[in-house]
Structure formats: C-alpha cells, structure tokens
Amino acid sequence: MATLLNNPTIRGYAFQIVFVLVLGWLVWDIIDNTARNLQKANIAAGYGFLDRTAGFGIVQKLIAYAESSSYGRALLIGLLNTLLVSGLGIILATVIGFIVGVARLSSNWLVSRVATAYVELLRNIPLLLQLFFWYFMVLRAVPGMREKWSLFGVFHINIGGLHVPKLVLGDTAWMVGAAILIAIALMIFVAKWGAARQSATGYRPPVGWINLAILIGLPVAAFFFAGQPLHFNVPVFNETGPLLRRGFQPDSGMTIIPEFVGLLLSLSLYTAAYIAEVVRSGIQAVSRGQTEAAASLGLRSGQTLRLVVVPQAMRVIIPPLTNQYLNLTKNSSLAVAVAYPDLVAVGGTVLNQTGQAVEVVSIWMLFYLGLSFLTSAVMGYFNKRAALVER
C-alpha cells in the first residue's frame, strides 16, 4: 500500500478521485437542501412555469410577442435583446478602441493627447455612472413627445427615442440577401487568391478594390434585377391638430428606445477605452526593426501599420481582447438600471411574478456561461490563426 501511495501517478489519480467525490457530494447536498426548502415553502420546483401566460408587456422585441405570450417567450425576447446590445457593442467598441489605440501612438501631439484623455477619463469612471450620464443627463435632456430634433431631415430624436427610417422588404428581397452572401463568399475567394499570388510572385493584386466592387456591384445588380424590392418607411411627424395627435405617428419609421441607445453608448465607449490600451500595447510589442525594414522597402506609414505592424500585433492583442468582449457581454446586465428589457431585467419580472428564483437564476447563469464559452471558442480560433506556425 505504501508503495502505491509513493507512486506519483497513482497518488495523483487518487487525489483527483477523492476531489471529484467530495465535490459531487457537496453539489448533491446543495441540490437536496434547496429542494427541501422549496418544498417547505410550498414552491413548486421545475421549469413548467415557462409555459404559463406572462401577462406583461415588453417595450422592445425582435420577434412577435404579446402579453398573452408565455414566460418562456418573454425570456427569449430578453435573451435576443441581450445578444443585440452585446453584439453591436462589441463591434462599436472594437472600431473605436482600434482608432483610439492607434491615435495614442500618433506623432501628432494633439491627437495623441486627446486619445490619452479619452482613455484615462472613461476608464476611471465606473460604468454604471457612465450609463446614468448617457441615459439621464443626455437622452433625457432632449425635446418632449410633441417636439423633435432632426438631422438631415431623416434622423429625429425626442424623449420617445431615436426615430429613423425603417427598411421594408418586398417579396423578392431574398435575391438581394442571396447576392450579399455570394458577394461575401467571392470576397473570401479573392482574398485567398491575392495572398497566394503575392506569396508566389511577390506582386499584390488590388484585392481591396476588387472586393469593394464585388460587395457593392453584386447586391446593387440583384436589387434592380429583383424589381427594387426594398424601400424605406420614413417617420411621419404631425406638428398640427389636437395636442394628443401631435408627434410621431404610429407605424411610421422605426423607433430605437433611449434605454437601448444609452446602454449601447456606455458599454461601447467604456470598453473601447480598455481595448485602446490593448491595441497600443500590442503595437508597441512589435519590434521597431519591423517598422524600419518596412520603411527601407519604401512602404508608407499607413501601409506599414496595415501590412506589417498590425498583423504581428494581433498575436498580442487577441487574448486580452477576448477578455474585454467577455466583460462587455456580462456588463450588459446593468441594463436593469435603466429598464432596458434584457435577459436579466425580463427574468427579474418573471421571478417576481412566479417566485421561481432557482430556475430563473439558473437560466441566467447558463446563458452567460454558454455565451462566454462561445465567445472564447471563436476568439480562440482567431488566436490560432494569428499565432506563429513553427516549421
């Protein structure tokens, strides 16, 4: 027996087995204790409540929903709203973060100082305060429901939200969507062809211009071929007549609620400050000799940054960038502070009405856990693509 315990391999397996058994016992004890407490409180356990009628409205919904819909449908609406604000926030924060990160390294004194001020200011103010600033101080200072501010006569804003034209799809609009997908596939093929051509001959074809022509030309051709199946339903604002009939008319244009705008701005601008530092550190990690070598080949500063520095910096940028994407997704749960109907806010209403605290909290945890795993897997794929390949 002593001989077996002295074997590091067997001892390691023994410790792992004991750990798994203890952990399993703790988990079972928690589940059993929770079930007993719920039974004593006469609270039915399980997810059967998801089929019951919700009975409350949701101001923003990406799919059909009514008060007669089920709790499960309501949670799905909240989930889609969370995915919407998180996805758009990641895109916007990435664009702003890269611009600010590069600007911090600019040789122009004013540009670099403005970028530095942006990073230091937004990074050191709590996200919740920034959310309150955009929602209560900015978006609540706009005109009332019977007035508006307009930009180019197309975009309008008032206390009801941001009013923009709504895209209406015709019966043959699927042709335009198919043309966009085909254009994306052709762009990927052209990019790979250009890389192979450059590797073989040293000559880089004008891949960017070719892809731009494909991206614009193919969908436009499909648009006219399909009989122009897309048009915009613009917002209609009534300035005359009875007071209660003034304002933006129902079913005209599309209204983006101020809660969504405030949450998106705060998440994007706050996370962009951290992404800017990630980008700056990644660029500075690239050896200065790479820049000097590119300059000796006659490359301009913009070409050097785009073709030499950034591709190498991505190996350093992607891992911490993944953390910022995860943080933005989880920080979207602050939407409850401004009543944006995300998964947490909608789930809170469901919890209050049904008392199914364990089930609702488990849905929250599983969603954020799954979304975090998915984000990590996608970014891990890009990280492997950007990593150096050993010969």
mmCIF file of C-alpha atoms in Angstrom:
data_model
loop_
_atom_site.group_PDB
_atom_site.id
_atom_site.type_symbol
_atom_site.label_atom_id
_atom_site.label_comp_id
_atom_site.label_asym_id
_atom_site.label_seq_id
_atom_site.Cartn_x
_atom_site.Cartn_y
_atom_site.Cartn_z
ATOM 1 C CA MET A 1 0.000 0.000 0.000
ATOM 2 C CA ALA A 2 2.813 2.389 0.905
ATOM 3 C CA THR A 3 4.478 1.576 -2.399
ATOM 4 C CA LEU A 4 1.336 2.503 -4.343
ATOM 5 C CA LEU A 5 0.947 5.812 -2.474
ATOM 6 C CA ASN A 6 4.567 6.665 -3.207
ATOM 7 C CA ASN A 7 3.887 6.352 -6.927
ATOM 8 C CA PRO A 8 3.198 9.944 -8.089
ATOM 9 C CA THR A 9 0.886 8.815 -10.923
ATOM 10 C CA ILE A 10 -1.315 6.648 -8.697
ATOM 11 C CA ARG A 11 -1.277 9.268 -5.944
ATOM 12 C CA GLY A 12 -2.372 11.919 -8.430
ATOM 13 C CA TYR A 13 -5.288 9.784 -9.658
ATOM 14 C CA ALA A 14 -6.290 9.023 -6.057
ATOM 15 C CA PHE A 15 -6.381 12.700 -5.097
ATOM 16 C CA GLN A 16 -8.443 13.541 -8.210
ATOM 17 C CA ILE A 17 -10.951 10.770 -7.469
ATOM 18 C CA VAL A 18 -11.318 11.938 -3.866
ATOM 19 C CA PHE A 19 -11.750 15.537 -5.022
ATOM 20 C CA VAL A 20 -14.468 14.583 -7.547
ATOM 21 C CA LEU A 21 -16.331 12.525 -4.922
ATOM 22 C CA VAL A 22 -16.223 15.353 -2.359
ATOM 23 C CA LEU A 23 -17.322 17.907 -4.979
ATOM 24 C CA GLY A 24 -20.152 15.652 -6.121
ATOM 25 C CA TRP A 25 -21.319 15.183 -2.559
ATOM 26 C CA LEU A 26 -21.315 18.957 -1.965
ATOM 27 C CA VAL A 27 -23.306 19.596 -5.153
ATOM 28 C CA TRP A 28 -25.834 16.897 -4.266
ATOM 29 C CA ASP A 29 -26.175 18.269 -0.724
ATOM 30 C CA ILE A 30 -26.862 21.761 -2.085
ATOM 31 C CA ILE A 31 -29.474 20.459 -4.543
ATOM 32 C CA ASP A 32 -31.145 18.289 -1.894
ATOM 33 C CA ASN A 33 -31.172 21.103 0.659
ATOM 34 C CA THR A 34 -32.646 23.529 -1.905
ATOM 35 C CA ALA A 35 -35.371 21.039 -2.864
ATOM 36 C CA ARG A 36 -36.314 20.518 0.805
ATOM 37 C CA ASN A 37 -36.520 24.267 1.461
ATOM 38 C CA LEU A 38 -38.674 24.812 -1.643
ATOM 39 C CA GLN A 39 -40.969 22.006 -0.539
ATOM 40 C CA LYS A 40 -41.336 23.514 2.939
ATOM 41 C CA ALA A 41 -42.183 26.879 1.375
ATOM 42 C CA ASN A 42 -44.785 25.220 -0.895
ATOM 43 C CA ILE A 43 -42.938 26.415 -4.009
ATOM 44 C CA ALA A 44 -43.122 24.025 -6.955
ATOM 45 C CA ALA A 45 -39.727 23.277 -8.460
ATOM 46 C CA GLY A 46 -39.085 22.777 -12.154
ATOM 47 C CA TYR A 47 -39.407 24.712 -15.378
ATOM 48 C CA GLY A 48 -43.083 24.070 -16.048
ATOM 49 C CA PHE A 49 -43.863 27.731 -15.329
ATOM 50 C CA LEU A 50 -42.280 28.669 -18.690
ATOM 51 C CA ASP A 51 -45.491 27.609 -20.457
ATOM 52 C CA ARG A 52 -47.722 29.878 -18.365
ATOM 53 C CA THR A 53 -49.008 33.239 -19.625
ATOM 54 C CA ALA A 54 -46.634 36.105 -18.859
ATOM 55 C CA GLY A 55 -49.214 38.898 -18.694
ATOM 56 C CA PHE A 56 -46.742 41.797 -19.024
ATOM 57 C CA GLY A 57 -45.528 43.820 -21.990
ATOM 58 C CA ILE A 58 -42.001 44.352 -23.294
ATOM 59 C CA VAL A 59 -41.175 47.644 -24.964
ATOM 60 C CA GLN A 60 -38.514 46.272 -27.354
ATOM 61 C CA LYS A 61 -38.957 42.938 -29.094
ATOM 62 C CA LEU A 62 -37.162 41.455 -32.098
ATOM 63 C CA ILE A 63 -39.763 38.716 -32.611
ATOM 64 C CA ALA A 64 -43.528 38.596 -32.124
ATOM 65 C CA TYR A 65 -44.614 38.950 -28.501
ATOM 66 C CA ALA A 66 -47.822 39.909 -26.693
ATOM 67 C CA GLU A 67 -48.975 39.934 -23.088
ATOM 68 C CA SER A 68 -50.694 36.630 -23.756
ATOM 69 C CA SER A 69 -47.350 35.012 -24.626
ATOM 70 C CA SER A 70 -45.636 32.595 -22.264
ATOM 71 C CA TYR A 71 -42.870 33.243 -19.751
ATOM 72 C CA GLY A 72 -40.556 31.210 -21.967
ATOM 73 C CA ARG A 73 -41.283 33.561 -24.873
ATOM 74 C CA ALA A 74 -40.632 36.570 -22.651
ATOM 75 C CA LEU A 75 -37.239 35.186 -21.595
ATOM 76 C CA LEU A 76 -36.409 34.540 -25.249
ATOM 77 C CA ILE A 77 -37.186 38.199 -26.015
ATOM 78 C CA GLY A 78 -34.828 39.259 -23.220
ATOM 79 C CA LEU A 79 -32.136 36.895 -24.482
ATOM 80 C CA LEU A 80 -32.341 38.331 -28.019
ATOM 81 C CA ASN A 81 -32.199 41.888 -26.659
ATOM 82 C CA THR A 82 -29.058 40.984 -24.715
ATOM 83 C CA LEU A 83 -27.454 39.456 -27.814
ATOM 84 C CA LEU A 84 -28.365 42.558 -29.837
ATOM 85 C CA VAL A 85 -26.816 45.116 -27.489
ATOM 86 C CA SER A 86 -23.791 42.888 -26.793
ATOM 87 C CA GLY A 87 -23.105 42.177 -30.470
ATOM 88 C CA LEU A 88 -23.432 45.805 -31.569
ATOM 89 C CA GLY A 89 -21.439 46.904 -28.520
ATOM 90 C CA ILE A 90 -18.559 44.568 -29.393
ATOM 91 C CA ILE A 91 -18.433 45.862 -32.978
ATOM 92 C CA LEU A 92 -18.612 49.530 -31.975
ATOM 93 C CA ALA A 93 -16.133 49.157 -29.099
ATOM 94 C CA THR A 94 -13.653 47.349 -31.358
ATOM 95 C CA VAL A 95 -13.761 50.057 -34.022
ATOM 96 C CA ILE A 96 -13.427 52.907 -31.506
ATOM 97 C CA GLY A 97 -10.790 51.052 -29.492
ATOM 98 C CA PHE A 98 -8.559 50.406 -32.513
ATOM 99 C CA ILE A 99 -8.830 54.024 -33.665
ATOM 100 C CA VAL A 100 -8.041 55.415 -30.208
ATOM 101 C CA GLY A 101 -5.248 52.874 -29.617
ATOM 102 C CA VAL A 102 -3.502 53.832 -32.841
ATOM 103 C CA ALA A 103 -4.145 57.527 -32.151
ATOM 104 C CA ARG A 104 -2.336 57.249 -28.805
ATOM 105 C CA LEU A 105 0.837 56.358 -30.718
ATOM 106 C CA SER A 106 0.430 59.192 -33.235
ATOM 107 C CA SER A 107 3.316 61.593 -33.711
ATOM 108 C CA ASN A 108 0.771 64.422 -33.698
ATOM 109 C CA TRP A 109 0.822 65.886 -30.177
ATOM 110 C CA LEU A 110 -2.842 66.961 -30.163
ATOM 111 C CA VAL A 111 -4.171 63.645 -31.498
ATOM 112 C CA SER A 112 -2.186 61.560 -29.017
ATOM 113 C CA ARG A 113 -3.179 63.757 -26.058
ATOM 114 C CA VAL A 114 -6.878 63.685 -26.967
ATOM 115 C CA ALA A 115 -6.714 59.882 -27.237
ATOM 116 C CA THR A 116 -4.902 59.675 -23.894
ATOM 117 C CA ALA A 117 -7.514 61.910 -22.246
ATOM 118 C CA TYR A 118 -10.293 59.698 -23.632
ATOM 119 C CA VAL A 119 -8.716 56.537 -22.227
ATOM 120 C CA GLU A 120 -7.890 57.959 -18.802
ATOM 121 C CA LEU A 121 -11.268 59.636 -18.391
ATOM 122 C CA LEU A 122 -13.576 56.813 -19.426
ATOM 123 C CA ARG A 123 -11.506 54.003 -17.944
ATOM 124 C CA ASN A 124 -11.551 55.566 -14.472
ATOM 125 C CA ILE A 125 -15.266 56.389 -14.252
ATOM 126 C CA PRO A 126 -17.479 53.451 -13.183
ATOM 127 C CA LEU A 127 -19.588 52.017 -15.981
ATOM 128 C CA LEU A 128 -22.817 52.452 -14.028
ATOM 129 C CA LEU A 129 -22.168 56.202 -13.670
ATOM 130 C CA GLN A 130 -21.485 56.471 -17.388
ATOM 131 C CA LEU A 131 -24.752 54.662 -18.068
ATOM 132 C CA PHE A 132 -26.621 57.117 -15.839
ATOM 133 C CA PHE A 133 -24.879 60.030 -17.579
ATOM 134 C CA TRP A 134 -25.940 58.994 -21.073
ATOM 135 C CA TYR A 135 -29.453 57.995 -20.076
ATOM 136 C CA PHE A 136 -30.495 60.619 -17.542
ATOM 137 C CA MET A 137 -28.335 63.634 -18.455
ATOM 138 C CA VAL A 138 -28.107 63.328 -22.245
ATOM 139 C CA LEU A 139 -31.033 61.310 -23.551
ATOM 140 C CA ARG A 140 -33.477 62.813 -21.040
ATOM 141 C CA ALA A 141 -32.498 66.371 -21.988
ATOM 142 C CA VAL A 142 -33.981 66.096 -25.492
ATOM 143 C CA PRO A 143 -37.367 67.541 -26.566
ATOM 144 C CA GLY A 144 -40.646 66.050 -25.387
ATOM 145 C CA MET A 145 -43.011 63.769 -27.284
ATOM 146 C CA ARG A 146 -44.617 66.677 -29.206
ATOM 147 C CA GLU A 147 -41.268 68.107 -30.382
ATOM 148 C CA LYS A 148 -38.122 66.801 -32.047
ATOM 149 C CA TRP A 149 -34.543 67.476 -33.044
ATOM 150 C CA SER A 150 -33.689 66.470 -36.593
ATOM 151 C CA LEU A 151 -30.502 65.669 -38.512
ATOM 152 C CA PHE A 152 -30.582 65.982 -42.304
ATOM 153 C CA GLY A 153 -34.365 65.738 -42.083
ATOM 154 C CA VAL A 154 -34.022 61.954 -41.832
ATOM 155 C CA PHE A 155 -32.962 61.153 -38.274
ATOM 156 C CA HIS A 156 -35.017 62.545 -35.401
ATOM 157 C CA ILE A 157 -34.761 62.326 -31.631
ATOM 158 C CA ASN A 158 -37.030 63.195 -28.734
ATOM 159 C CA ILE A 159 -37.866 61.775 -25.331
ATOM 160 C CA GLY A 160 -39.503 58.784 -27.040
ATOM 161 C CA GLY A 161 -36.243 57.663 -28.620
ATOM 162 C CA LEU A 162 -34.330 57.841 -31.876
ATOM 163 C CA HIS A 163 -36.666 57.797 -34.896
ATOM 164 C CA VAL A 164 -35.096 56.517 -38.124
ATOM 165 C CA PRO A 165 -36.373 55.201 -41.481
ATOM 166 C CA LYS A 166 -37.461 51.568 -41.411
ATOM 167 C CA LEU A 167 -36.356 49.188 -44.144
ATOM 168 C CA VAL A 168 -39.338 47.356 -45.653
ATOM 169 C CA LEU A 169 -38.632 44.151 -47.592
ATOM 170 C CA GLY A 170 -40.579 43.081 -50.664
ATOM 171 C CA ASP A 171 -41.365 39.544 -51.816
ATOM 172 C CA THR A 172 -38.200 39.290 -53.928
ATOM 173 C CA ALA A 173 -35.876 40.800 -51.321
ATOM 174 C CA TRP A 174 -34.376 37.360 -50.768
ATOM 175 C CA MET A 175 -32.478 37.826 -54.026
ATOM 176 C CA VAL A 176 -30.597 40.772 -52.567
ATOM 177 C CA GLY A 177 -29.787 38.761 -49.430
ATOM 178 C CA ALA A 178 -28.541 35.869 -51.547
ATOM 179 C CA ALA A 179 -26.420 38.297 -53.594
ATOM 180 C CA ILE A 180 -24.820 39.615 -50.392
ATOM 181 C CA LEU A 181 -23.939 36.086 -49.259
ATOM 182 C CA ILE A 182 -22.488 35.262 -52.678
ATOM 183 C CA ALA A 183 -20.512 38.509 -52.616
ATOM 184 C CA ILE A 184 -19.026 37.619 -49.212
ATOM 185 C CA ALA A 185 -18.032 34.180 -50.494
ATOM 186 C CA LEU A 186 -16.406 35.720 -53.582
ATOM 187 C CA MET A 187 -14.548 38.245 -51.404
ATOM 188 C CA ILE A 188 -13.086 35.437 -49.303
ATOM 189 C CA PHE A 189 -12.008 33.622 -52.502
ATOM 190 C CA VAL A 190 -10.427 36.799 -53.916
ATOM 191 C CA ALA A 191 -8.585 37.461 -50.645
ATOM 192 C CA LYS A 192 -7.129 33.942 -50.634
ATOM 193 C CA TRP A 193 -6.225 34.226 -54.318
ATOM 194 C CA GLY A 194 -4.480 37.543 -53.688
ATOM 195 C CA ALA A 195 -2.493 36.110 -50.776
ATOM 196 C CA ALA A 196 -1.435 33.095 -52.851
ATOM 197 C CA ARG A 197 -0.475 35.321 -55.786
ATOM 198 C CA GLN A 198 1.602 37.560 -53.531
ATOM 199 C CA SER A 199 3.337 34.569 -51.945
ATOM 200 C CA ALA A 200 4.196 33.094 -55.343
ATOM 201 C CA THR A 201 5.215 36.204 -57.301
ATOM 202 C CA GLY A 202 5.733 38.975 -54.734
ATOM 203 C CA TYR A 203 3.082 41.064 -56.519
ATOM 204 C CA ARG A 204 -0.013 42.016 -54.514
ATOM 205 C CA PRO A 205 -3.139 42.379 -56.692
ATOM 206 C CA PRO A 206 -5.597 45.192 -55.842
ATOM 207 C CA VAL A 207 -7.655 42.865 -53.656
ATOM 208 C CA GLY A 208 -9.286 45.704 -51.738
ATOM 209 C CA TRP A 209 -10.668 47.435 -54.823
ATOM 210 C CA ILE A 210 -11.818 44.136 -56.338
ATOM 211 C CA ASN A 211 -13.670 43.162 -53.150
ATOM 212 C CA LEU A 212 -15.216 46.620 -52.863
ATOM 213 C CA ALA A 213 -16.551 46.340 -56.418
ATOM 214 C CA ILE A 214 -17.969 42.876 -55.655
ATOM 215 C CA LEU A 215 -19.545 43.982 -52.367
ATOM 216 C CA ILE A 216 -21.294 46.946 -53.970
ATOM 217 C CA GLY A 217 -21.861 45.788 -57.526
ATOM 218 C CA LEU A 218 -23.415 42.355 -56.977
ATOM 219 C CA PRO A 219 -26.117 43.404 -54.439
ATOM 220 C CA VAL A 220 -26.949 46.538 -56.488
ATOM 221 C CA ALA A 221 -27.357 44.433 -59.639
ATOM 222 C CA ALA A 222 -29.581 41.987 -57.735
ATOM 223 C CA PHE A 223 -31.594 44.924 -56.346
ATOM 224 C CA PHE A 224 -32.537 46.182 -59.822
ATOM 225 C CA PHE A 225 -32.956 42.665 -61.234
ATOM 226 C CA ALA A 226 -35.446 41.809 -58.458
ATOM 227 C CA GLY A 227 -37.515 44.904 -59.230
ATOM 228 C CA GLN A 228 -36.240 47.143 -56.416
ATOM 229 C CA PRO A 229 -37.892 45.153 -53.578
ATOM 230 C CA LEU A 230 -36.518 47.389 -50.815
ATOM 231 C CA HIS A 231 -37.894 50.718 -49.684
ATOM 232 C CA PHE A 232 -37.856 52.858 -46.564
ATOM 233 C CA ASN A 233 -40.800 53.772 -44.370
ATOM 234 C CA VAL A 234 -39.813 57.191 -43.043
ATOM 235 C CA PRO A 235 -41.012 58.631 -39.707
ATOM 236 C CA VAL A 236 -44.008 60.952 -40.036
ATOM 237 C CA PHE A 237 -44.217 63.808 -37.533
ATOM 238 C CA ASN A 238 -47.514 65.664 -37.108
ATOM 239 C CA GLU A 239 -46.993 69.251 -35.923
ATOM 240 C CA THR A 240 -50.621 70.449 -36.193
ATOM 241 C CA GLY A 241 -54.032 69.387 -34.988
ATOM 242 C CA PRO A 242 -55.131 68.347 -31.488
ATOM 243 C CA LEU A 243 -52.322 68.149 -28.940
ATOM 244 C CA LEU A 244 -52.713 64.431 -28.295
ATOM 245 C CA ARG A 245 -52.410 63.675 -32.018
ATOM 246 C CA ARG A 246 -49.146 65.578 -32.468
ATOM 247 C CA GLY A 247 -45.810 63.858 -32.583
ATOM 248 C CA PHE A 248 -44.567 60.842 -34.489
ATOM 249 C CA GLN A 249 -47.363 58.792 -35.957
ATOM 250 C CA PRO A 250 -47.699 55.073 -35.178
ATOM 251 C CA ASP A 251 -46.392 52.612 -37.781
ATOM 252 C CA SER A 252 -44.190 55.249 -39.401
ATOM 253 C CA GLY A 253 -40.451 54.657 -39.366
ATOM 254 C CA MET A 254 -38.629 52.773 -36.626
ATOM 255 C CA THR A 255 -38.106 53.922 -33.054
ATOM 256 C CA ILE A 256 -34.963 52.971 -31.147
ATOM 257 C CA ILE A 257 -35.758 53.316 -27.453
ATOM 258 C CA PRO A 258 -33.468 55.605 -25.383
ATOM 259 C CA GLU A 259 -32.683 52.773 -22.950
ATOM 260 C CA PHE A 260 -31.020 50.843 -25.785
ATOM 261 C CA VAL A 261 -29.106 53.883 -27.036
ATOM 262 C CA GLY A 262 -27.832 54.787 -23.560
ATOM 263 C CA LEU A 263 -26.756 51.235 -22.768
ATOM 264 C CA LEU A 264 -25.050 50.776 -26.142
ATOM 265 C CA LEU A 265 -23.130 54.047 -25.877
ATOM 266 C CA SER A 266 -21.958 53.450 -22.321
ATOM 267 C CA LEU A 267 -20.888 49.846 -22.963
ATOM 268 C CA SER A 268 -19.111 50.695 -26.216
ATOM 269 C CA LEU A 269 -17.270 53.802 -25.075
ATOM 270 C CA TYR A 270 -16.244 52.296 -21.736
ATOM 271 C CA THR A 271 -14.955 49.034 -23.218
ATOM 272 C CA ALA A 272 -13.276 50.893 -26.091
ATOM 273 C CA ALA A 273 -11.003 52.640 -23.550
ATOM 274 C CA TYR A 274 -9.649 49.253 -22.437
ATOM 275 C CA ILE A 275 -9.425 47.928 -25.993
ATOM 276 C CA ALA A 276 -7.397 51.027 -26.923
ATOM 277 C CA GLU A 277 -4.797 50.105 -24.307
ATOM 278 C CA VAL A 278 -4.755 46.506 -25.553
ATOM 279 C CA VAL A 279 -4.150 47.744 -29.115
ATOM 280 C CA ARG A 280 -1.453 50.184 -28.012
ATOM 281 C CA SER A 281 0.421 47.525 -26.062
ATOM 282 C CA GLY A 282 0.128 45.084 -28.964
ATOM 283 C CA ILE A 283 1.577 47.576 -31.448
ATOM 284 C CA GLN A 284 4.403 48.503 -29.084
ATOM 285 C CA ALA A 285 5.225 44.794 -28.674
ATOM 286 C CA VAL A 286 6.222 44.617 -32.346
ATOM 287 C CA SER A 287 9.938 45.131 -32.793
ATOM 288 C CA ARG A 288 10.913 48.567 -34.085
ATOM 289 C CA GLY A 289 13.127 46.804 -36.607
ATOM 290 C CA GLN A 290 9.982 45.660 -38.430
ATOM 291 C CA THR A 291 8.949 49.279 -38.977
ATOM 292 C CA GLU A 292 12.433 50.260 -40.104
ATOM 293 C CA ALA A 293 12.553 47.320 -42.512
ATOM 294 C CA ALA A 294 9.189 48.314 -43.995
ATOM 295 C CA ALA A 295 10.382 51.905 -44.403
ATOM 296 C CA SER A 296 13.541 50.699 -46.159
ATOM 297 C CA LEU A 297 11.310 48.872 -48.675
ATOM 298 C CA GLY A 298 9.532 52.134 -49.469
ATOM 299 C CA LEU A 299 6.269 51.447 -47.645
ATOM 300 C CA ARG A 300 4.363 54.480 -46.393
ATOM 301 C CA SER A 301 3.427 54.768 -42.724
ATOM 302 C CA GLY A 302 -0.176 53.705 -43.367
ATOM 303 C CA GLN A 303 0.928 50.670 -45.366
ATOM 304 C CA THR A 304 3.472 49.766 -42.696
ATOM 305 C CA LEU A 305 0.818 49.869 -39.994
ATOM 306 C CA ARG A 306 -1.739 47.891 -42.012
ATOM 307 C CA LEU A 307 0.517 45.297 -43.649
ATOM 308 C CA VAL A 308 3.391 44.851 -41.209
ATOM 309 C CA VAL A 309 2.680 46.068 -37.694
ATOM 310 C CA VAL A 310 -0.986 45.211 -37.059
ATOM 311 C CA PRO A 311 -0.818 41.592 -38.376
ATOM 312 C CA GLN A 312 2.054 40.889 -35.975
ATOM 313 C CA ALA A 313 0.437 42.841 -33.138
ATOM 314 C CA MET A 314 -2.726 40.714 -33.382
ATOM 315 C CA ARG A 315 -0.831 37.837 -31.728
ATOM 316 C CA VAL A 316 -0.556 40.000 -28.627
ATOM 317 C CA ILE A 317 -3.912 41.763 -28.975
ATOM 318 C CA ILE A 318 -6.359 38.848 -29.370
ATOM 319 C CA PRO A 319 -6.039 37.136 -25.921
ATOM 320 C CA PRO A 320 -6.738 40.283 -23.813
ATOM 321 C CA LEU A 321 -9.248 41.435 -26.419
ATOM 322 C CA THR A 322 -11.242 38.277 -25.673
ATOM 323 C CA ASN A 323 -11.427 39.294 -22.011
ATOM 324 C CA GLN A 324 -12.839 42.684 -22.972
ATOM 325 C CA TYR A 325 -15.515 41.063 -25.148
ATOM 326 C CA LEU A 326 -16.497 38.824 -22.245
ATOM 327 C CA ASN A 327 -16.598 41.800 -19.873
ATOM 328 C CA LEU A 328 -18.825 43.785 -22.242
ATOM 329 C CA THR A 329 -21.260 40.878 -22.573
ATOM 330 C CA LYS A 330 -21.515 40.409 -18.815
ATOM 331 C CA ASN A 331 -21.685 44.167 -18.146
ATOM 332 C CA SER A 332 -24.788 44.327 -20.362
ATOM 333 C CA SER A 333 -26.686 43.005 -17.329
ATOM 334 C CA LEU A 334 -26.519 46.577 -15.973
ATOM 335 C CA ALA A 335 -29.414 47.222 -18.371
ATOM 336 C CA VAL A 336 -31.736 46.633 -15.427
ATOM 337 C CA ALA A 337 -30.602 50.029 -14.044
ATOM 338 C CA VAL A 338 -32.295 51.872 -16.936
ATOM 339 C CA ALA A 339 -35.134 49.372 -17.516
ATOM 340 C CA TYR A 340 -33.804 48.043 -20.812
ATOM 341 C CA PRO A 341 -35.539 44.670 -21.305
ATOM 342 C CA ASP A 342 -32.517 42.373 -21.446
ATOM 343 C CA LEU A 343 -32.467 38.817 -20.081
ATOM 344 C CA VAL A 344 -31.778 39.924 -16.502
ATOM 345 C CA ALA A 345 -34.495 42.606 -16.474
ATOM 346 C CA VAL A 346 -37.135 40.362 -18.051
ATOM 347 C CA GLY A 347 -36.039 37.454 -15.868
ATOM 348 C CA GLY A 348 -36.416 39.655 -12.789
ATOM 349 C CA THR A 349 -40.031 40.358 -13.712
ATOM 350 C CA VAL A 350 -40.652 36.650 -14.272
ATOM 351 C CA LEU A 351 -39.021 35.845 -10.924
ATOM 352 C CA ASN A 352 -41.185 38.371 -9.068
ATOM 353 C CA GLN A 353 -44.386 37.022 -10.612
ATOM 354 C CA THR A 354 -43.662 33.307 -10.263
ATOM 355 C CA GLY A 355 -41.296 33.061 -7.302
ATOM 356 C CA GLN A 356 -39.160 30.534 -9.267
ATOM 357 C CA ALA A 357 -35.889 32.083 -8.092
ATOM 358 C CA VAL A 358 -33.710 28.997 -8.508
ATOM 359 C CA GLU A 359 -34.927 28.292 -12.030
ATOM 360 C CA VAL A 360 -34.646 31.901 -13.261
ATOM 361 C CA VAL A 361 -31.173 32.364 -11.774
ATOM 362 C CA SER A 362 -30.064 29.065 -13.330
ATOM 363 C CA ILE A 363 -31.278 30.316 -16.730
ATOM 364 C CA TRP A 364 -29.219 33.496 -16.274
ATOM 365 C CA MET A 365 -26.136 31.528 -15.301
ATOM 366 C CA LEU A 366 -26.431 29.012 -18.147
ATOM 367 C CA PHE A 367 -26.935 31.754 -20.736
ATOM 368 C CA TYR A 368 -23.953 33.858 -19.703
ATOM 369 C CA LEU A 369 -21.811 30.756 -19.240
ATOM 370 C CA GLY A 370 -22.707 29.459 -22.684
ATOM 371 C CA LEU A 371 -22.202 32.840 -24.336
ATOM 372 C CA SER A 372 -18.811 33.210 -22.653
ATOM 373 C CA PHE A 373 -17.734 29.762 -23.840
ATOM 374 C CA LEU A 374 -18.896 30.567 -27.384
ATOM 375 C CA THR A 375 -17.025 33.894 -27.418
ATOM 376 C CA SER A 376 -13.884 32.246 -26.061
ATOM 377 C CA ALA A 377 -14.093 29.483 -28.686
ATOM 378 C CA VAL A 378 -14.483 31.946 -31.575
ATOM 379 C CA MET A 379 -11.650 34.174 -30.353
ATOM 380 C CA GLY A 380 -9.526 31.085 -29.684
ATOM 381 C CA TYR A 381 -9.941 30.131 -33.343
ATOM 382 C CA PHE A 382 -8.737 33.560 -34.471
ATOM 383 C CA ASN A 383 -5.885 33.382 -31.964
ATOM 384 C CA LYS A 384 -4.689 30.112 -33.510
ATOM 385 C CA ARG A 385 -4.899 31.634 -36.982
ATOM 386 C CA ALA A 386 -2.798 34.603 -35.881
ATOM 387 C CA ALA A 387 -0.207 32.552 -33.969
ATOM 388 C CA LEU A 388 3.208 31.836 -35.420
ATOM 389 C CA VAL A 389 3.470 28.499 -37.220
ATOM 390 C CA GLU A 390 6.584 26.544 -36.332
ATOM 391 C CA ARG A 391 8.427 24.998 -39.261
#
